[in-house]
Coordinates of C-alpha atoms and ligand atoms in Angstrom, one line a residue:
X100 CA 246.0 276.3 128.7
X101 CA 248.8 278.1 130.4
X102 CA 247.8 277.1 134.0
X103 CA 245.4 274.1 133.5
X104 CA 245.2 273.3 137.2
X105 CA 243.5 276.6 137.7
X106 CA 241.8 277.1 134.4
X107 CA 240.1 273.7 134.6
X108 CA 238.6 274.2 138.1
X109 CA 234.9 273.5 138.5
X110 CA 232.6 276.2 139.7
X111 CA 232.5 275.0 143.3
X112 CA 236.3 274.7 143.5
X113 CA 236.6 278.3 142.1
X114 CA 234.1 279.6 144.7
X115 CA 235.8 277.8 147.5
X116 CA 239.2 279.3 146.5
X117 CA 237.6 282.8 146.1
X118 CA 236.1 282.6 149.5
X119 CA 239.4 281.7 151.3
X120 CA 241.2 284.5 149.4
X121 CA 238.4 287.0 149.9
X122 CA 238.3 286.6 153.7
X123 CA 242.1 287.0 153.8
X124 CA 242.1 290.0 151.5
X125 CA 239.3 291.9 153.4
X126 CA 241.5 291.6 156.5
X127 CA 244.6 292.8 154.6
X128 CA 242.7 295.8 153.3
X129 CA 241.2 296.6 156.7
X130 CA 244.4 296.3 158.6
X131 CA 246.6 298.2 156.2
X132 CA 244.6 300.8 154.4
X133 CA 243.2 303.6 156.6
X134 CA 240.5 304.4 154.1
X135 CA 239.0 300.9 154.4
X136 CA 239.4 300.8 158.2
X137 CA 237.4 304.0 158.5
X138 CA 234.7 302.9 156.1
X139 CA 234.2 299.6 157.9
X140 CA 233.9 301.5 161.2
X141 CA 231.5 304.0 159.7
X142 CA 229.3 301.0 158.7
X143 CA 229.8 299.3 162.0
X144 CA 231.5 296.2 160.6
X145 CA 234.8 294.5 161.0
X146 CA 236.5 291.7 159.0
X147 CA 234.8 289.3 161.4
X148 CA 231.5 290.1 159.8
X149 CA 232.8 288.7 156.4
X150 CA 232.6 284.9 156.7
X151 CA 231.4 283.9 153.2
X152 CA 231.2 285.3 149.7
X153 CA 227.5 286.1 150.5
X154 CA 228.7 288.7 153.0
X155 CA 230.4 290.8 150.3
X156 CA 227.4 293.1 150.0
X157 CA 228.1 294.5 153.5
X158 CA 231.4 296.1 152.3
X159 CA 231.2 299.6 151.0
X160 CA 231.9 300.0 147.2
X161 CA 235.1 301.6 146.0
X162 CA 235.1 304.1 143.2
X163 CA 237.7 305.7 140.9
X164 CA 237.4 309.0 142.8
X165 CA 238.7 307.2 145.9
X166 CA 242.0 306.6 144.1
X167 CA 242.2 310.3 143.1
X168 CA 241.3 311.5 146.6
X169 CA 244.1 309.3 148.1
X170 CA 246.7 310.3 145.4
X171 CA 249.4 309.2 145.2
X172 CA 250.0 306.5 147.9
X173 CA 246.9 306.7 150.1
X174 CA 245.6 303.2 149.2
X175 CA 249.0 301.5 149.6
X176 CA 248.8 298.5 151.9
X177 CA 252.5 297.6 152.0
X178 CA 255.6 299.7 152.8
X179 CA 256.7 301.7 149.8
X180 CA 260.0 299.8 149.6
X181 CA 258.1 296.7 148.7
X182 CA 256.6 298.4 145.6
X183 CA 258.4 297.6 142.4
X184 CA 256.3 299.2 139.8
X185 CA 253.5 301.8 139.3
X186 CA 251.3 302.8 136.5
X187 CA 248.9 305.7 136.1
X188 CA 246.0 306.7 133.9
X189 CA 245.1 310.2 133.2
X190 CA 241.8 311.4 134.3
X191 CA 239.6 314.3 133.1
X192 CA 240.1 316.0 136.4
X193 CA 243.9 316.3 136.0
X194 CA 244.7 314.1 139.0
X195 CA 246.1 310.8 137.7
X196 CA 244.8 307.5 139.0
X197 CA 247.9 305.7 140.4
X198 CA 248.2 302.0 140.8
X199 CA 251.1 300.1 142.5
X200 CA 252.5 296.6 142.4
X201 CA 254.7 294.4 144.6
X202 CA 257.0 291.8 143.1
X203 CA 254.3 289.2 143.8
X204 CA 251.6 291.4 142.2
X205 CA 253.8 291.6 139.1
X206 CA 254.2 287.9 139.0
X207 CA 250.4 287.5 139.2
X208 CA 249.8 290.0 136.4
X209 CA 252.4 288.3 134.2
X210 CA 250.7 284.9 134.7
X211 CA 247.3 286.4 134.1
X212 CA 248.5 288.0 130.8
X213 CA 250.1 284.7 129.7
X214 CA 246.9 282.9 130.5
X215 CA 245.0 285.5 128.5
X216 CA 247.1 285.0 125.4
X217 CA 247.0 281.3 125.7
X218 CA 243.2 281.3 126.1
X219 CA 243.0 283.1 122.8
X220 CA 245.1 280.5 121.1
X221 CA 248.5 282.2 121.2
X222 CA 251.5 279.8 121.8
X223 CA 255.2 280.1 122.5
X224 CA 255.7 279.7 118.7
X225 CA 253.9 283.0 118.0
X226 CA 255.4 286.3 117.0
X227 CA 253.4 289.0 118.8
X228 CA 253.5 292.6 117.7
X229 CA 252.6 294.8 120.6
X230 CA 251.1 298.1 119.3
X231 CA 249.7 299.3 122.6
X232 CA 251.3 302.4 124.1
X233 CA 254.2 301.7 126.4
X234 CA 254.7 303.8 129.5
X235 CA 252.5 304.7 132.4
X236 CA 249.5 303.2 130.5
X237 CA 249.1 299.5 131.6
X238 CA 248.3 298.3 128.0
X239 CA 251.8 298.4 126.6
X240 CA 253.8 296.7 129.4
X241 CA 250.9 294.4 130.4
X242 CA 250.8 292.8 126.9
X243 CA 254.6 292.9 126.8
X244 CA 255.0 291.0 130.1
X245 CA 252.5 288.4 128.9
X246 CA 254.5 287.7 125.8
X247 CA 257.6 287.0 127.8
X248 CA 255.8 284.9 130.4
X249 CA 254.4 282.8 127.6
X250 CA 257.7 282.5 125.9
X251 CA 256.5 283.9 122.6
X252 CA 258.5 286.4 120.5
X253 CA 257.8 290.0 121.1
X254 CA 257.9 292.8 118.5
X255 CA 257.5 295.9 120.8
X256 CA 256.5 298.5 118.2
X257 CA 254.2 300.4 120.5
X258 CA 251.6 302.7 119.1
X259 CA 252.3 305.0 116.1
X260 CA 254.9 305.2 113.4
X261 CA 252.5 303.4 111.2
X262 CA 254.8 302.8 108.2
X263 CA 257.4 301.1 110.3
X264 CA 254.6 299.2 112.1
X265 CA 253.4 297.8 108.8
X266 CA 256.9 297.0 107.7
X267 CA 257.7 295.1 110.9
X268 CA 254.4 293.3 110.6
X269 CA 255.4 292.0 107.1
X270 CA 259.1 291.4 107.6
X271 CA 259.0 289.9 111.1
X272 CA 256.2 287.7 109.9
X273 CA 254.0 288.8 112.9
X274 CA 251.3 286.2 113.7
X275 CA 249.6 288.0 116.6
X276 CA 248.6 291.7 116.8
X277 CA 247.9 293.3 120.2
X278 CA 246.4 296.8 119.8
X279 CA 243.3 298.8 120.6
X280 CA 240.6 297.9 118.1
X281 CA 240.5 301.4 116.7
X282 CA 244.2 301.2 116.0
X283 CA 243.7 297.9 114.3
X284 CA 241.1 299.4 112.1
X285 CA 243.4 302.3 111.4
X286 CA 246.2 299.9 110.5
X287 CA 244.0 298.1 108.1
X288 CA 243.2 301.3 106.3
X289 CA 246.8 302.5 106.4
X290 CA 248.1 299.1 105.0
X291 CA 245.8 299.4 101.9
X292 CA 246.9 303.0 101.4
X293 CA 250.5 302.0 101.5
X294 CA 249.9 299.4 98.9
X295 CA 249.8 296.3 101.0
X296 CA 247.4 293.5 100.5
X297 CA 246.7 292.7 104.2
X298 CA 245.4 289.2 103.6
X299 CA 248.4 288.1 101.6
X300 CA 251.3 290.3 102.7
X301 CA 250.8 289.7 106.4
X302 CA 250.8 286.5 108.4
X303 CA 248.4 287.5 111.2
X304 CA 246.2 284.8 112.7
X305 CA 245.1 286.2 116.1
X306 CA 244.3 289.7 117.4
X307 CA 244.2 290.7 121.0
X308 CA 242.1 293.8 121.2
X309 CA 241.0 295.8 124.3
X310 CA 241.2 299.0 126.3
X311 CA 238.0 300.5 124.6
X312 CA 234.6 299.2 123.8
X313 CA 234.1 298.0 120.2
X314 CA 231.2 296.6 118.2
X315 CA 230.6 293.2 116.5
X316 CA 230.8 295.2 113.2
X317 CA 234.3 296.4 114.1
X318 CA 235.3 292.9 114.9
X319 CA 234.1 291.6 111.6
X320 CA 235.8 294.3 109.7
X321 CA 239.2 293.7 111.4
X322 CA 238.8 289.9 110.9
X323 CA 238.0 290.3 107.3
X324 CA 240.7 292.8 106.6
X325 CA 243.6 290.8 108.1
X326 CA 242.2 287.3 108.0
X327 CA 242.7 286.8 111.8
X328 CA 240.5 285.8 114.7
X329 CA 239.9 288.9 116.9
X330 CA 239.7 288.5 120.6
X331 CA 238.2 290.9 123.1
X332 CA 240.5 291.5 126.1
X333 CA 239.1 293.2 129.2
X334 CA 240.9 295.0 132.0
X335 CA 241.6 298.3 133.5
X336 CA 244.7 299.8 135.2
X337 CA 242.9 299.7 138.6
X338 CA 242.7 295.9 138.3
X339 CA 246.4 295.3 137.3
X340 CA 245.7 296.4 133.7
X341 CA 244.7 294.1 130.8
X342 CA 244.2 290.5 131.6
X343 CA 241.1 290.5 133.8
X344 CA 239.1 288.6 131.2
X345 CA 239.4 287.4 127.7
X346 CA 237.5 285.5 125.0
X347 CA 238.6 282.0 124.4
X348 CA 238.7 280.5 120.9
X349 CA 234.9 280.1 121.0
X350 CA 234.5 283.9 121.2
X351 CA 231.4 283.6 123.3
X352 CA 231.9 285.9 126.2
X353 CA 235.0 286.8 128.1
X354 CA 236.3 284.5 130.8
X355 CA 237.1 286.3 134.0
X356 CA 240.1 284.8 135.9
X357 CA 238.0 284.2 138.9
X358 CA 240.8 282.8 141.1
X359 CA 242.1 286.4 141.1
X360 CA 239.0 288.5 140.7
X361 CA 235.7 288.2 142.5
X362 CA 232.9 289.7 140.3
X363 CA 229.6 291.0 141.4
X364 CA 226.9 292.7 139.3
X365 CA 225.1 295.6 140.9
X366 CA 222.2 297.9 140.1
X367 CA 224.2 301.1 139.1
X368 CA 221.6 303.4 140.7
X369 CA 220.9 301.6 144.0
X370 CA 224.2 299.7 144.4
X371 CA 222.2 296.6 145.2
X372 CA 223.6 293.2 144.2
X373 CA 221.7 291.6 141.3
X374 CA 221.0 288.0 140.9
X375 CA 222.9 285.9 138.3
X376 CA 221.9 286.6 134.7
X377 CA 220.7 290.2 135.3
X378 CA 222.4 293.1 133.5
X379 CA 224.1 295.6 135.7
X380 CA 227.4 297.3 136.6
X381 CA 230.4 295.0 137.1
X382 CA 232.1 295.3 140.5
X383 CA 235.5 293.6 141.1
X384 CA 237.4 292.6 144.2
X385 CA 241.1 291.8 143.7
X386 CA 241.6 288.6 145.6
X387 CA 245.4 288.5 146.1
X388 CA 246.8 291.9 145.3
X389 CA 249.2 293.0 148.0
X390 CA 250.1 296.6 147.1
X391 CA 246.6 297.9 146.4
X392 CA 243.8 295.6 147.6
X393 CA 240.8 297.1 146.0
X394 CA 237.5 295.8 147.5
X395 CA 234.3 296.0 145.4
X396 CA 235.6 298.3 142.8
X397 CA 233.0 299.9 140.5
X398 CA 233.9 299.7 136.9
X399 CA 231.0 301.6 135.3
X400 CA 230.9 298.7 132.7
X401 CA 227.4 297.3 132.2
X402 CA 227.2 293.6 131.3
X403 CA 225.7 290.2 132.1
X404 CA 227.7 287.5 133.9
X405 CA 227.2 283.8 133.2
X406 CA 228.6 280.9 135.3
X407 CA 228.3 278.0 133.0
X408 CA 230.8 275.5 131.5
X409 CA 232.2 276.8 128.2
X410 CA 233.0 274.6 125.3
X411 CA 236.7 275.2 126.0
X412 CA 236.3 273.3 129.3
X413 CA 236.6 276.4 131.5
X414 CA 234.1 277.2 134.2
X415 CA 235.5 280.7 134.9
X416 CA 232.5 283.0 134.6
X417 CA 232.0 284.9 131.4
X418 CA 231.2 288.6 130.7
X419 CA 228.6 288.3 127.9
X420 CA 230.1 291.3 126.0
X421 CA 230.2 294.7 127.5
X422 CA 226.9 296.5 126.6
X423 CA 228.3 300.0 127.0
X424 CA 229.7 302.0 129.9
X425 CA 227.4 303.7 132.3
X426 CA 229.4 306.9 131.9
X427 CA 229.4 306.6 128.1
X428 CA 225.7 307.1 128.0
X429 CA 224.6 310.5 126.6
X430 CA 221.4 312.2 127.5
X431 CA 220.3 314.2 124.5
X432 CA 217.1 316.1 125.0
X433 CA 216.0 313.7 127.7
X434 CA 216.7 310.6 125.6
X435 CA 219.4 308.0 126.5
X436 CA 221.8 307.5 123.7
X437 CA 224.8 305.1 123.7
X438 CA 227.5 305.9 121.2
X439 CA 227.6 302.2 120.4
X440 CA 224.1 302.4 119.0
X441 CA 225.2 305.1 116.6
X442 CA 228.3 303.1 115.6
X443 CA 226.1 300.1 115.0
X444 CA 223.9 302.0 112.6
X445 CA 226.9 303.6 110.7
X446 CA 228.8 300.3 110.4
X447 CA 225.8 298.7 108.7
X448 CA 225.4 301.4 106.0
X449 CA 227.8 300.2 103.2
X450 CA 228.2 303.6 101.7
X451 CA 229.9 304.8 104.9
X452 CA 233.4 304.1 106.3
X453 CA 231.7 303.0 109.5
X454 CA 234.4 303.4 112.1
X455 CA 235.3 306.9 111.1
X456 CA 232.6 309.0 112.7
X457 CA 232.2 311.6 115.3
X458 CA 229.3 312.5 117.6
X459 CA 229.1 316.2 118.4
X460 CA 226.7 317.6 121.0
X461 CA 225.9 321.3 121.1
X462 CA 223.4 323.5 122.8
X463 CA 222.7 325.4 126.0
X464 CA 218.9 325.1 126.3
X465 CA 218.1 322.6 123.6
X466 CA 220.5 319.8 122.8
X467 CA 221.6 319.3 119.2
X468 CA 223.1 316.0 118.1
X469 CA 225.3 316.0 115.1
X470 CA 226.8 312.9 113.6
X471 CA 229.7 313.3 111.2
X472 CA 230.5 310.3 109.1
X473 CA 233.0 309.6 106.4
X474 CA 231.8 308.2 103.1
X475 CA 233.5 305.0 102.0
X476 CA 236.3 305.9 99.5
X477 CA 235.1 303.8 96.6
X478 CA 231.6 305.0 96.8
X479 CA 232.7 308.6 97.3
X480 CA 234.4 308.5 93.9
X481 CA 231.6 306.7 92.1
X482 CA 229.0 308.3 89.8
X483 CA 226.2 306.9 92.1
X484 CA 227.2 309.1 95.0
X485 CA 224.3 311.4 95.9
X486 CA 225.1 313.2 99.1
X487 CA 221.6 314.5 99.8
X488 CA 220.1 311.0 99.3
X489 CA 222.7 309.3 101.5
X490 CA 222.4 312.0 104.2
X491 CA 218.6 311.4 104.4
X492 CA 219.1 307.6 104.6
X493 CA 221.6 307.9 107.5
X494 CA 219.4 310.4 109.3
X495 CA 216.3 308.1 108.9
X496 CA 218.2 305.0 110.1
X497 CA 219.6 306.8 113.1
X498 CA 216.1 308.1 114.0
X499 CA 214.7 304.6 113.8
X500 CA 217.2 303.4 116.4
X501 CA 217.6 306.5 118.6
X502 CA 214.1 307.8 118.4
X503 CA 215.4 311.3 117.9
X504 CA 216.6 313.2 114.9
X505 CA 220.4 313.7 114.5
X506 CA 221.8 316.1 111.9
X507 CA 224.2 314.1 109.7
X508 CA 227.2 315.6 108.0
X509 CA 228.9 313.5 105.4
X510 CA 232.6 313.9 105.1
X511 CA 235.1 313.0 102.4
X512 CA 237.3 310.0 103.2
X513 CA 240.2 310.8 105.5
X514 CA 238.6 314.0 106.9
X515 CA 238.5 313.1 110.6
X516 CA 241.7 313.0 112.6
X517 CA 243.2 309.5 112.7
X518 CA 244.0 308.4 116.2
X519 CA 246.9 306.2 117.1
X520 CA 245.6 305.3 120.5
X521 CA 242.0 305.2 121.6
X522 CA 239.3 306.6 119.3
X523 CA 237.6 309.7 120.4
X524 CA 234.0 309.4 119.0
X525 CA 232.2 311.9 121.2
X526 CA 232.7 315.6 121.5
X527 CA 230.4 317.3 124.0
X528 CA 230.3 321.0 123.5
X529 CA 227.2 321.6 125.6
X530 CA 227.2 324.2 128.4
X531 CA 227.2 322.2 131.6
X532 CA 225.2 323.8 134.4
Ligands
ZN739 ZN1 235.7 279.3 126.9

C-alpha cells in the first residue's frame, strides 16, 4: 500500500474523516463559488444546514453543463494566481469542460495516482509504459504523475506511433502498460501483425486500463494476449482525472479513495438518494479540492456501491463494475439498448474479431439498427467460412439479447478504422427532432 494509514482505515474512521472534510468543503464552495451560493439561496439553505453526511441530499446536484455554462473560470474557488495547472475535455457542444488545480490539488492527485498504481500491484521496481494521450486530456499526465510519485520508471510513449510503441515495450522491458482498453486490444493485434509473440517478446505483468467502459470479454482477451493482469481504473477530468477508483489485486470491484471522494448513488430520473446496494447513478463530492470544489457531481455512470471489507484489507467502498453509462443507452424503436450488450454478444462468437465492431443507427420515422462486425482473420481465410450462415447466427444471437432485430454486416478483417485513443463504437445518423 502506498499510504497504509489511509488505505487501512475502517469504515467508521473513513466516514468520520469524510464528514469533517465534507462540512468544510461545503463552506468553501458556498463562500467562494457564486454559482453554489446562489443555488443554496434558491433552496433556502446555508452551510449551517449541513451538519452530517446524511444532510448531503439537501445540496443541489452539479452537472457537466454547469462547467460549460461557467466556462472558463466560473467555478474557480481560489484566486487565479493560485492555480498551477488546468486540463480540459472536449464536449460535443464545442465548449470545452475546463478543470483547474492548485499546487495542493496537484499533490493530492499525484498521491491518488500513486495509490492507484500500488493497489494494482505496481511497485517502484516497475517500468511503466504510458500510452495515454498527453496534453489537455487528464489521462496522459495523470498516469505520468503517478509513476513519478511511486518512484517507478516511466516510458512516456503517449498514444500512437504503434511500431515505436511496440519496440519500446520490448526493448525497455516494460512491465506495466497504462492505456485505454481499446488501445491495448489494438496493440495486441498490431504486435501480432508486426511479427511479435506478445507472450514471449514482452515482459508485461500489469495493465492499467480506463477512460472508457470495457467488458469482461475485453479484459480476458487483453490478459490472454499479453499474459498480464488487467486492472480497471476509474476517473474523469472533472474529478482530477484518473485515480478516483481502481481494482486491487483481487479484481473484485473498484475501490473508491473515500478519504477524497464522497460517493452517493441516486435514481437517475428522480435524483433521489438510493440505499446501499441499489444500482443507480454515481454522484461524487470532492472532499478537499481547493481550485474547483465540485459538490454532488453527476457522473452518468450507473453502478452498485458496496461498503464491505475486501480481501486486500481495504474498507474503501467498491464500485461493482460500471454497468453502462446512462447517456450511452440507445433507444431503438422504443427499446433500450446498451452498446455493451452488443459487445458482449459479439465477443462471445468465436468467428468474429469481437472488439472490432460498429453500431450504426439510421432512420427518420422508423429506427434501423445496423451492426458491422469484423470476421476473425483465421476464420475468414478458412474453407469453413460461410458468410450467410454466420450473418444469420449473429443476427439471431443479437435478437435473443436485445429483443429486436439488427441487420448485421460482416466485414473483412481490418475494415473498420483503428483508433489510437478511445474506440468509437456507435454512429447515430438518425434525424433528431
Ligand atoms: Zn481490495
